[in-house]
Amino acid sequence: MKTRIAIIGYGHIGRAVEQAVAASADMELAGIFHHNDTLDSIEADIAALCVPSRDVPAYAERMLEKGISTVDSFDIHTQVPDLRRKLMPVAREHNAVSVISAGWDPGTDSMVRAILLAMAPEGLTYTNFGPGRSMGHTVAVRAIKGVKDALSMTIPLGTGIHRRMVYVELEPGADFATVEKAILTDAYFKNDETHVMQVPSVKALDNVGHGVNMLRYGVSGATHNQRFEFNMSIDNPALTGQVLVATARAAARMKNEQKYGVFTMIEIPPIYLLNGDTEELIRTLV
Amino acid sequence: MKTRIAIIGYGHIGRAVEQAVAASADMELAGIFHHNDTLDSIEADIAALCVPSRDVPAYAERMLEKGISTVDSFDIHTQVPDLRRKLMPVAREHNAVSVISAGWDPGTDSMVRAILLAMAPEGLTYTNFGPGRSMGHTVAVRAIKGVKDALSMTIPLGTGIHRRMVYVELEPGADFATVEKAILTDAYFKNDETHVMQVPSVKALDNVGHGVNMLRYGVSGATHNQRFEFNMSIDNPALTGQVLVATARAAARMKNEQKYGVFTMIEIPPIYLLNGDTEELIRTLV
């Protein structure tokens, strides 16, 4: 029997979830709901919450109260433990499963960080992002007076240090120097090397590609100089959508095993993310 | 309360487990047993089986029958599903946990392969090993008549293709050309590019360094050209010993949760490998 997934929110991520569901033999679509649709009629095993992170808590709670399990890619790193604690009693009371922060970072990168820490418990991990668009920084620039549209690119400089390349399209009559100063003194930018450039069209720069370079230098037992590296070059929404669908599979399985509650990806066995017979997957992957 | 680990087998890996236990605040050593010691007196939560892979099944069964959970780094990839199936009823009957094939490959590499498959379900993964010593190939050469000692290095050529660099130290009077021919026609070598060299001392070449370069090119949803790469440059026994200790931690936790049975690493949540408070680990890693 296929797992029935409802998509809530139909932007970049919602569309990517739709495509990943279509490509998964064990999944089927139970409906697509826009951000402001009524959700009373929703009938699904899992709701994939493809709404902005700030809206995730309310949607998750609403779905879990209906006994519908949820997956989301909530990406405000510092608030993940709070979200997990807040949703835990709701998921448990309604015999549902919620997997939170299931994208690539937080998400699969978090799993890799956990495995690297297990391999070398002492040491340093650096996660370098980009080149790629930072949504948080972009939204911060768009909110500045005189900015018609903006793009903030994250450029990795190594050891977790990033350069911000900010491209702004101005409203008629806006003063570039004033906008530039507002950006450079904004909390999002003031601690990073930031360059602001005026462009005629931000839309012409649109690209959802992104990347990660993660490094760990550490110690295994008493042995130093253990080196690990994880890289990816990816279409951001496509990967996020795919991870959400893999996580929905894990959520359905955990619900089936009556493991109700809220989980981050580091709390899930990797095999739960995969479609297929356990022994066959072990034969192929181990 | 600390987890008490007994080490069975005291070669490179046994010594590395001893070091990793010493470096782990939540672990303590419950004894070191040599390959041919009597094991009647063993009292431990977990036995780390640091014996050759071919001896793992018998030792695991013997420990599990005493209700002692086990971890091993059984590395005969093709026999992993059989070992899992064989030990399953023993572990379950005696309320114990056995985590098999818990090294770096099979082991943590298997976890990474599973995560990569979840991120891009269609595509190709290449695991490239080395440069580093292949124990299996080295043992095969040592068994050839006229060979006093040998070292077979694995050199990665990309796309999962490997070159074998074989260094042999001959018995007095042995003929190099005969030994070389025996190696080149051996089942371990006949399908790979292989070079055989005579050296005065194999011991002088000893080095337990190893490496991995894993690549996946695949599709997330409907989006092609997703690229992932995992690299490491490591001391082989040190990493294997550390992974065994991390896995022992997971086994102790699963036993505590009454999840009895046999598991490969892809069946274990990554956080189970780590020492520390769940919420604090989520705060740090997610």
Coordinates of C-alpha atoms in Angstrom, one line a residue:
Chain A
M1 CA 0.0 0.0 0.0
K2 CA 1.4 3.4 -1.0
T3 CA 2.0 6.2 1.5
R4 CA -0.3 9.1 0.8
I5 CA 1.4 12.5 1.0
A6 CA -0.4 15.8 1.1
I7 CA 1.7 18.9 0.1
I8 CA 1.0 22.0 2.0
G9 CA 2.5 25.1 0.4
Y10 CA 3.2 25.1 -3.3
G11 CA 6.3 27.2 -3.9
H12 CA 9.8 25.9 -5.0
I13 CA 9.8 23.2 -2.3
G14 CA 6.2 22.1 -2.7
R15 CA 6.7 21.6 -6.5
A16 CA 9.9 19.6 -5.8
V17 CA 8.0 17.3 -3.3
E18 CA 5.4 16.8 -6.0
Q19 CA 8.2 15.6 -8.4
A20 CA 9.9 13.4 -5.8
V21 CA 6.5 11.8 -5.0
A22 CA 5.9 11.1 -8.7
A23 CA 9.3 9.5 -8.9
S24 CA 8.7 7.2 -5.8
A25 CA 7.0 3.9 -6.5
D26 CA 5.8 3.6 -2.8
M27 CA 4.3 7.1 -2.6
E28 CA 1.2 8.8 -3.9
L29 CA -0.1 12.3 -3.8
A30 CA -3.1 13.0 -1.5
G31 CA -3.5 16.6 -2.6
I32 CA -1.8 19.9 -2.9
F33 CA -2.9 22.7 -0.6
H34 CA -1.9 26.3 -1.0
H35 CA -0.7 28.3 1.9
N36 CA -4.2 29.9 2.6
D37 CA -6.4 26.9 1.6
T38 CA -8.8 25.5 4.2
L39 CA -7.2 22.2 5.4
D40 CA -10.4 20.6 6.8
S41 CA -10.7 18.1 4.0
I42 CA -7.2 16.9 4.1
E43 CA -6.9 13.1 4.1
A44 CA -3.3 11.8 4.1
D45 CA -0.8 9.7 5.9
I46 CA 1.8 12.4 5.9
A47 CA 1.6 16.1 5.4
A48 CA 4.8 17.7 3.8
L49 CA 4.9 21.2 5.2
C50 CA 6.4 23.3 2.4
V51 CA 5.6 26.6 4.0
P52 CA 8.1 29.3 5.3
S53 CA 9.9 28.1 8.4
R54 CA 8.2 30.6 10.7
D55 CA 4.8 29.0 9.8
V56 CA 5.9 25.4 10.3
P57 CA 5.1 25.2 14.1
A58 CA 1.4 26.2 13.6
Y59 CA 0.9 23.9 10.6
A60 CA 2.6 21.0 12.3
E61 CA 0.5 21.3 15.4
R62 CA -2.7 21.6 13.4
M63 CA -1.9 18.4 11.3
L64 CA -0.7 16.4 14.3
E65 CA -3.9 17.2 16.2
K66 CA -5.7 15.6 13.3
G67 CA -3.5 12.5 13.7
I68 CA -1.7 13.3 10.4
S69 CA 2.1 12.8 10.6
T70 CA 4.2 15.6 9.3
V71 CA 7.6 16.3 7.8
D72 CA 9.1 19.8 7.4
S73 CA 12.4 21.5 6.5
F74 CA 12.3 24.1 9.3
D75 CA 15.7 25.7 9.0
I76 CA 16.1 28.1 11.9
H77 CA 18.9 26.0 13.5
T78 CA 18.8 27.7 16.9
Q79 CA 15.1 26.9 17.4
V80 CA 15.1 23.2 16.5
P81 CA 15.3 21.9 20.0
D82 CA 12.4 24.2 21.1
L83 CA 10.2 23.1 18.1
R84 CA 10.9 19.4 18.9
R85 CA 10.0 19.9 22.6
K86 CA 6.8 21.9 21.7
L87 CA 5.5 19.4 19.2
M88 CA 6.4 16.2 21.2
P89 CA 3.3 16.0 23.4
V90 CA 1.0 16.8 20.5
A91 CA 2.5 14.0 18.3
R92 CA 2.4 11.5 21.1
E93 CA -1.1 12.3 22.2
H94 CA -2.4 11.8 18.7
N95 CA -0.3 8.8 17.8
A96 CA 1.5 10.6 15.1
V97 CA 5.1 11.2 14.0
S98 CA 6.7 14.5 13.1
V99 CA 10.1 14.7 11.5
I100 CA 11.4 18.2 11.8
S101 CA 14.2 20.1 10.0
A102 CA 14.4 17.5 7.2
G103 CA 16.2 19.2 4.4
W104 CA 19.9 19.2 3.6
D105 CA 21.0 21.6 6.3
P106 CA 19.5 21.1 8.7
G107 CA 18.9 17.5 7.6
T108 CA 21.2 15.2 5.7
D109 CA 24.2 17.4 6.6
S110 CA 23.2 17.0 10.2
M111 CA 23.4 13.2 9.8
V112 CA 26.8 13.5 8.2
R113 CA 28.0 15.7 11.0
A114 CA 26.8 13.1 13.5
I115 CA 28.6 10.3 11.7
L116 CA 31.8 12.4 11.5
L117 CA 31.6 13.1 15.2
A118 CA 31.3 9.4 15.9
M119 CA 34.3 8.6 13.7
A120 CA 36.5 11.3 15.4
P121 CA 35.0 12.5 18.6
E122 CA 37.7 15.1 19.2
G123 CA 38.3 17.8 16.6
L124 CA 36.7 20.5 14.5
T125 CA 34.0 20.4 11.9
Y126 CA 33.6 23.2 9.4
T127 CA 30.5 23.5 7.3
N128 CA 31.1 25.8 4.3
F129 CA 28.0 26.8 2.3
G130 CA 27.7 27.9 -1.3
P131 CA 28.1 29.3 -3.8
G132 CA 24.3 29.7 -3.5
R133 CA 21.5 32.0 -2.5
S134 CA 20.8 32.6 1.2
M135 CA 17.1 33.0 1.6
G136 CA 17.4 34.6 5.1
H137 CA 19.9 37.2 3.9
T138 CA 17.9 37.9 0.7
V139 CA 14.7 38.5 2.7
A140 CA 16.6 40.8 5.0
V141 CA 17.8 42.9 2.1
R142 CA 14.4 43.0 0.4
A143 CA 13.0 44.6 3.6
I144 CA 15.3 47.6 3.3
K145 CA 13.6 50.8 2.1
G146 CA 14.4 51.6 -1.6
V147 CA 15.1 47.9 -2.5
K148 CA 12.8 46.6 -5.2
D149 CA 14.4 43.1 -5.4
A150 CA 17.5 41.5 -4.0
L151 CA 19.7 38.5 -4.0
S152 CA 22.3 37.6 -1.4
M153 CA 24.8 35.0 -2.5
T154 CA 26.8 33.0 0.1
I155 CA 30.4 32.4 -1.0
P156 CA 32.5 30.0 1.1
L157 CA 35.9 31.3 2.2
G158 CA 36.8 28.2 4.2
T159 CA 36.7 27.3 7.9
G160 CA 33.1 28.2 8.1
I161 CA 33.7 31.9 7.0
H162 CA 31.5 33.3 4.3
R163 CA 31.5 36.3 2.0
R164 CA 28.1 37.9 1.2
M165 CA 27.6 39.1 -2.4
V166 CA 24.5 41.2 -2.4
Y167 CA 22.8 42.2 -5.7
V168 CA 20.1 44.9 -5.4
E169 CA 17.6 46.3 -7.8
L170 CA 16.5 49.7 -6.6
E171 CA 13.1 51.4 -6.6
P172 CA 13.0 54.5 -8.8
G173 CA 14.7 57.4 -7.0
A174 CA 16.3 55.3 -4.3
D175 CA 19.9 56.2 -3.4
F176 CA 22.4 53.3 -3.8
A177 CA 24.9 54.6 -1.1
T178 CA 22.0 54.8 1.5
V179 CA 20.9 51.3 0.7
E180 CA 24.4 50.0 0.7
K181 CA 25.0 51.5 4.2
A182 CA 21.8 50.0 5.5
I183 CA 22.8 46.6 4.3
L184 CA 26.4 46.8 5.7
T185 CA 25.1 47.7 9.1
D186 CA 22.3 45.2 9.2
A187 CA 22.7 42.4 11.8
Y188 CA 22.6 39.8 9.0
F189 CA 25.7 41.3 7.4
K190 CA 27.7 43.4 9.7
N191 CA 30.0 40.5 10.9
D192 CA 30.7 39.1 7.4
E193 CA 32.7 40.4 4.5
T194 CA 29.9 41.9 2.4
H195 CA 29.9 43.5 -1.1
V196 CA 26.8 45.3 -2.4
M197 CA 26.2 45.7 -6.1
Q198 CA 23.4 47.5 -8.0
V199 CA 22.0 45.5 -10.9
P200 CA 19.2 46.3 -13.4
S201 CA 17.4 43.0 -12.8
V202 CA 17.7 40.6 -10.0
K203 CA 15.5 38.1 -11.8
A204 CA 18.2 37.7 -14.5
L205 CA 20.5 36.3 -11.7
D206 CA 18.0 33.7 -10.5
N207 CA 19.6 30.3 -9.9
V208 CA 18.6 27.7 -7.3
G209 CA 22.0 25.9 -7.3
H210 CA 23.8 25.5 -4.0
G211 CA 26.7 23.7 -2.5
V212 CA 28.3 22.4 0.7
N213 CA 31.9 21.7 1.7
M214 CA 32.1 20.1 5.1
L215 CA 35.4 19.2 6.7
R216 CA 36.3 17.5 9.9
Y217 CA 39.8 17.2 11.3
G218 CA 39.9 15.0 14.3
V219 CA 41.1 12.2 16.6
S220 CA 39.9 8.6 16.6
G221 CA 40.9 7.0 19.9
A222 CA 44.5 8.2 20.4
T223 CA 45.2 8.8 16.7
H224 CA 45.3 12.4 15.4
N225 CA 45.2 13.7 11.8
Q226 CA 42.0 11.9 10.7
R227 CA 40.5 13.9 7.8
F228 CA 37.0 13.8 6.4
E229 CA 35.3 15.8 3.7
F230 CA 31.8 15.9 2.4
N231 CA 30.9 18.0 -0.7
M232 CA 27.8 18.5 -2.8
S233 CA 26.7 20.7 -5.7
I234 CA 23.0 20.6 -6.0
D235 CA 19.7 22.1 -7.1
N236 CA 18.5 23.3 -3.7
P237 CA 14.7 22.9 -3.8
A238 CA 15.0 19.6 -5.7
L239 CA 17.2 18.1 -3.0
T240 CA 15.0 19.5 -0.2
G241 CA 11.9 18.0 -1.8
Q242 CA 13.6 14.7 -2.2
V243 CA 14.8 14.6 1.4
L244 CA 11.2 15.5 2.6
V245 CA 9.8 12.5 0.6
A246 CA 12.5 10.2 1.9
T247 CA 11.7 11.4 5.4
A248 CA 8.0 11.0 4.9
R249 CA 8.8 7.3 4.2
A250 CA 10.6 7.1 7.5
A251 CA 7.8 8.8 9.3
A252 CA 5.2 6.4 7.9
R253 CA 7.4 3.4 9.0
M254 CA 7.9 4.8 12.5
K255 CA 4.1 5.5 12.8
N256 CA 3.5 1.9 11.7
E257 CA 6.0 0.7 14.4
Q258 CA 4.1 3.0 16.9
K259 CA 7.2 5.1 17.5
Y260 CA 5.1 8.2 18.0
G261 CA 6.8 11.5 18.7
V262 CA 9.1 14.2 17.1
F263 CA 12.4 13.3 15.5
T264 CA 15.2 15.1 13.8
M265 CA 17.0 13.3 11.1
I266 CA 20.0 12.3 13.3
E267 CA 17.4 10.2 15.3
I268 CA 16.4 8.1 12.3
P269 CA 18.1 5.0 11.0
P270 CA 19.3 5.8 7.4
I271 CA 17.6 2.7 6.0
Y272 CA 14.2 4.1 7.0
L273 CA 14.7 6.8 4.3
L274 CA 14.9 4.2 1.6
N275 CA 12.3 2.3 -0.5
G276 CA 12.9 -1.4 -0.7
D277 CA 13.3 -4.7 1.1
T278 CA 15.6 -4.4 4.2
E279 CA 17.8 -7.4 3.3
E280 CA 18.1 -6.3 -0.3
L281 CA 19.2 -2.8 0.8
I282 CA 21.7 -4.3 3.2
R283 CA 23.1 -6.4 0.3
T284 CA 23.4 -3.4 -1.9
L285 CA 24.6 -0.7 0.5
V286 CA 26.5 -2.4 3.3
Chain B
M1 CA 26.8 4.1 34.7
K2 CA 29.6 3.3 32.2
T3 CA 29.2 0.7 29.5
R4 CA 31.6 -2.2 30.2
I5 CA 33.4 -3.4 27.0
A6 CA 35.4 -6.5 26.7
I7 CA 37.9 -6.7 23.8
I8 CA 38.3 -10.1 22.2
G9 CA 41.3 -10.3 19.9
Y10 CA 44.3 -8.0 20.5
G11 CA 45.8 -7.1 17.2
H12 CA 45.7 -3.7 15.5
I13 CA 42.0 -3.3 16.0
G14 CA 41.9 -4.6 19.5
R15 CA 44.5 -2.1 20.5
A16 CA 42.6 0.7 18.8
V17 CA 39.4 -0.2 20.6
E18 CA 41.4 -0.1 23.9
Q19 CA 42.5 3.5 23.0
A20 CA 39.0 4.6 22.0
V21 CA 37.5 3.2 25.2
A22 CA 40.1 5.1 27.2
A23 CA 39.1 8.3 25.3
S24 CA 35.3 7.8 26.0
A25 CA 34.0 9.1 29.3
D26 CA 31.0 6.8 29.2
M27 CA 32.9 3.5 28.6
E28 CA 35.2 1.3 30.6
L29 CA 37.3 -1.7 29.8
A30 CA 35.9 -5.0 31.1
G31 CA 39.0 -7.0 30.0
I32 CA 41.1 -7.9 27.1
F33 CA 41.0 -11.5 25.8
H34 CA 43.4 -13.0 23.3
H35 CA 42.2 -15.0 20.4
N36 CA 42.7 -18.4 22.1
D37 CA 41.9 -17.4 25.7
T38 CA 39.1 -19.1 27.5
L39 CA 36.1 -16.8 27.6
D40 CA 34.3 -18.4 30.5
S41 CA 35.1 -15.7 32.9
I42 CA 34.0 -12.8 30.6
E43 CA 31.7 -10.3 32.3
A44 CA 30.8 -7.3 30.2
D45 CA 27.9 -5.4 28.6
I46 CA 29.4 -5.6 25.2
A47 CA 32.1 -7.7 23.6
A48 CA 34.0 -6.0 20.8
L49 CA 35.0 -8.8 18.4
C50 CA 38.4 -7.8 17.1
V51 CA 39.2 -11.2 15.5
P52 CA 39.6 -12.0 11.8
S53 CA 36.3 -11.8 9.9
R54 CA 36.1 -15.5 9.3
D55 CA 36.1 -16.1 13.1
V56 CA 33.4 -13.4 13.8
P57 CA 30.3 -15.7 13.4
A58 CA 31.5 -18.3 16.0
Y59 CA 32.6 -15.7 18.6
A60 CA 29.4 -13.6 18.1
E61 CA 27.2 -16.7 18.6
R62 CA 29.1 -17.7 21.7
M63 CA 28.8 -14.2 23.3
L64 CA 25.2 -13.7 22.4
E65 CA 24.3 -17.1 23.9
K66 CA 25.7 -15.7 27.2
G67 CA 23.5 -12.7 26.8
I68 CA 26.5 -10.5 26.0
S69 CA 25.8 -8.0 23.2
T70 CA 28.5 -7.8 20.4
V71 CA 29.9 -5.5 17.9
D72 CA 32.2 -6.5 15.1
S73 CA 33.7 -5.2 11.9
F74 CA 33.0 -8.3 9.7
D75 CA 34.1 -7.1 6.3
I76 CA 33.1 -9.8 3.8
H77 CA 30.6 -7.7 2.1
T78 CA 28.7 -10.5 0.3
Q79 CA 28.2 -12.5 3.5
V80 CA 26.7 -9.7 5.6
P81 CA 23.0 -10.6 5.0
D82 CA 23.7 -14.2 5.8
L83 CA 25.5 -13.3 9.1
R84 CA 22.7 -11.1 10.1
R85 CA 20.1 -13.8 9.4
K86 CA 22.2 -16.4 11.2
L87 CA 22.7 -14.4 14.4
M88 CA 19.2 -12.9 14.6
P89 CA 17.4 -15.8 16.5
V90 CA 20.4 -16.1 18.9
A91 CA 20.4 -12.4 19.8
R92 CA 16.6 -12.3 20.2
E93 CA 16.5 -15.5 22.3
H94 CA 19.1 -14.1 24.7
N95 CA 17.8 -10.5 24.9
A96 CA 21.0 -9.2 23.3
V97 CA 22.0 -6.9 20.5
S98 CA 24.6 -7.6 17.8
V99 CA 25.8 -4.8 15.5
I100 CA 27.7 -6.4 12.6
S101 CA 30.0 -5.0 10.0
A102 CA 30.7 -1.8 12.0
G103 CA 33.9 -0.5 10.7
W104 CA 34.3 2.2 8.0
D105 CA 33.6 0.0 5.0
P106 CA 31.3 -1.8 5.7
G107 CA 30.2 0.6 8.4
T108 CA 30.2 4.4 8.3
D109 CA 30.7 4.3 4.5
S110 CA 27.5 2.2 4.3
M111 CA 25.6 4.9 6.3
V112 CA 26.9 7.6 3.8
R113 CA 25.9 5.4 0.8
A114 CA 22.4 5.1 2.3
I115 CA 22.1 8.8 2.9
L116 CA 23.3 9.6 -0.7
L117 CA 20.7 7.1 -2.1
A118 CA 18.0 8.9 -0.1
M119 CA 19.1 12.3 -1.5
A120 CA 19.3 11.1 -5.1
P121 CA 17.5 7.7 -5.6
E122 CA 18.4 7.4 -9.2
G123 CA 22.1 7.5 -10.2
L124 CA 25.5 5.9 -9.7
T125 CA 27.6 5.7 -6.6
Y126 CA 31.3 4.9 -6.9
T127 CA 33.4 4.0 -3.9
N128 CA 37.1 4.4 -4.5
F129 CA 39.4 2.9 -1.9
G130 CA 43.0 3.9 -1.1
P131 CA 45.8 4.5 -1.3
G132 CA 46.0 1.8 1.4
R133 CA 46.7 -1.8 2.2
S134 CA 44.1 -4.4 1.2
M135 CA 44.2 -7.0 3.9
G136 CA 42.4 -9.6 1.8
H137 CA 44.7 -9.2 -1.2
T138 CA 47.8 -9.2 1.1
V139 CA 46.7 -12.5 2.7
A140 CA 46.1 -14.0 -0.7
V141 CA 49.7 -13.1 -1.8
R142 CA 51.2 -14.4 1.4
A143 CA 49.7 -17.8 0.8
I144 CA 51.6 -18.1 -2.5
K145 CA 54.6 -20.5 -2.4
G146 CA 57.9 -18.7 -2.3
V147 CA 56.5 -15.6 -0.7
K148 CA 58.0 -14.7 2.7
D149 CA 56.0 -11.5 3.2
A150 CA 53.8 -9.3 1.1
L151 CA 51.9 -6.1 0.9
S152 CA 49.1 -5.4 -1.6
M153 CA 48.3 -1.7 -1.9
T154 CA 45.0 -0.6 -3.4
I155 CA 45.3 2.5 -5.6
P156 CA 42.1 4.2 -6.7
L157 CA 41.8 4.9 -10.5
G158 CA 38.3 6.4 -10.2
T159 CA 34.8 5.0 -11.0
G160 CA 35.4 2.1 -8.6
I161 CA 38.4 0.8 -10.6
H162 CA 41.5 0.0 -8.6
R163 CA 45.1 -0.8 -9.4
R164 CA 46.9 -3.4 -7.2
M165 CA 50.5 -2.6 -6.3
V166 CA 52.0 -5.8 -4.9
Y167 CA 55.3 -5.8 -3.0
V168 CA 56.8 -9.2 -2.3
E169 CA 59.7 -10.4 -0.2
L170 CA 60.8 -13.8 -1.4
E171 CA 61.9 -16.9 0.4
P172 CA 65.6 -17.7 -0.3
G173 CA 65.8 -19.5 -3.7
A174 CA 62.3 -18.5 -4.8
D175 CA 61.9 -17.4 -8.4
F176 CA 60.3 -13.9 -8.9
A177 CA 58.8 -14.6 -12.3
T178 CA 57.0 -17.7 -11.0
V179 CA 55.6 -15.8 -8.0
E180 CA 54.6 -12.9 -10.2
K181 CA 52.7 -15.2 -12.6
A182 CA 51.0 -16.9 -9.6
I183 CA 49.8 -13.5 -8.4
L184 CA 48.7 -12.2 -11.8
T185 CA 46.5 -15.3 -12.4
D186 CA 45.1 -15.4 -8.8
A187 CA 41.3 -14.8 -8.6
Y188 CA 42.0 -11.8 -6.3
F189 CA 44.1 -10.0 -9.0
K190 CA 43.3 -11.3 -12.5
N191 CA 40.6 -8.8 -13.2
D192 CA 42.5 -5.7 -11.9
E193 CA 45.5 -3.9 -13.3
T194 CA 48.3 -5.4 -11.1
H195 CA 52.0 -4.7 -10.8
V196 CA 54.3 -7.0 -8.8
M197 CA 57.6 -5.7 -7.3
Q198 CA 60.2 -7.5 -5.4
V199 CA 61.5 -5.7 -2.3
P200 CA 64.1 -6.6 0.3
S201 CA 61.8 -5.9 3.3
V202 CA 58.0 -5.6 3.3
K203 CA 58.2 -4.5 7.0
A204 CA 59.9 -1.3 5.8
L205 CA 56.8 -0.4 3.8
D206 CA 54.4 -0.9 6.7
N207 CA 51.7 1.9 6.9
V208 CA 48.2 1.6 8.2
G209 CA 47.0 4.7 6.4
H210 CA 44.0 4.4 4.1
G211 CA 41.5 6.5 2.2
V212 CA 38.1 6.6 0.5
N213 CA 36.7 8.8 -2.2
M214 CA 33.0 8.2 -2.7
L215 CA 31.0 9.9 -5.5
R216 CA 27.4 9.9 -6.3
Y217 CA 25.9 11.5 -9.5
G218 CA 22.2 11.3 -9.4
V219 CA 18.6 12.6 -9.7
S220 CA 16.6 14.2 -6.9
G221 CA 12.9 14.1 -7.9
A222 CA 13.0 15.2 -11.6
T223 CA 16.3 17.2 -11.3
H224 CA 19.5 15.7 -12.7
N225 CA 23.1 16.5 -12.1
Q226 CA 23.1 16.4 -8.3
R227 CA 26.7 15.7 -7.2
F228 CA 27.9 14.4 -3.9
E229 CA 31.4 13.4 -2.7
F230 CA 32.7 11.9 0.5
N231 CA 36.5 11.7 1.2
M232 CA 38.6 10.5 4.0
S233 CA 42.3 10.1 4.7
I234 CA 42.6 8.0 7.9
D235 CA 44.6 5.6 10.1
N236 CA 42.7 2.4 9.3
P237 CA 42.7 0.5 12.7
A238 CA 42.3 3.7 14.7
L239 CA 39.1 4.6 12.8
T240 CA 37.8 1.0 12.9
G241 CA 38.4 0.9 16.7
Q242 CA 36.6 4.2 17.2
V243 CA 33.6 3.1 15.1
L244 CA 33.4 -0.1 17.1
V245 CA 33.3 1.8 20.4
A246 CA 30.7 4.2 19.0
T247 CA 28.7 1.2 17.9
A248 CA 29.0 -0.4 21.3
R249 CA 27.4 2.7 22.7
A250 CA 24.5 2.3 20.2
A251 CA 24.2 -1.5 21.1
A252 CA 24.1 -0.7 24.8
R253 CA 21.3 1.8 24.2
M254 CA 19.3 -0.5 22.0
K255 CA 19.6 -3.3 24.5
N256 CA 18.4 -0.9 27.2
E257 CA 15.4 -0.1 24.9
Q258 CA 14.8 -3.8 24.5
K259 CA 15.4 -3.6 20.7
Y260 CA 17.0 -7.0 20.7
G261 CA 18.4 -8.5 17.4
V262 CA 21.0 -8.0 14.8
F263 CA 21.7 -4.7 13.1
T264 CA 23.9 -3.2 10.5
M265 CA 25.0 0.4 10.8
I266 CA 22.4 1.6 8.3
E267 CA 19.7 0.4 10.7
I268 CA 20.9 2.6 13.6
P269 CA 20.1 6.2 14.2
P270 CA 23.3 8.2 14.0
I271 CA 22.7 9.9 17.3
Y272 CA 22.9 6.5 19.0
L273 CA 26.6 6.5 18.1
L274 CA 27.3 9.6 20.2
N275 CA 27.9 10.2 23.9
G276 CA 25.9 13.1 25.3
D277 CA 22.4 14.4 26.1
T278 CA 20.0 14.1 23.2
E279 CA 18.8 17.7 23.2
E280 CA 22.4 19.0 23.5
L281 CA 23.5 16.9 20.6
I282 CA 20.6 18.1 18.5
R283 CA 21.5 21.7 19.4
T284 CA 25.1 21.2 18.3
L285 CA 24.7 19.0 15.2
V286 CA 21.3 19.7 13.6

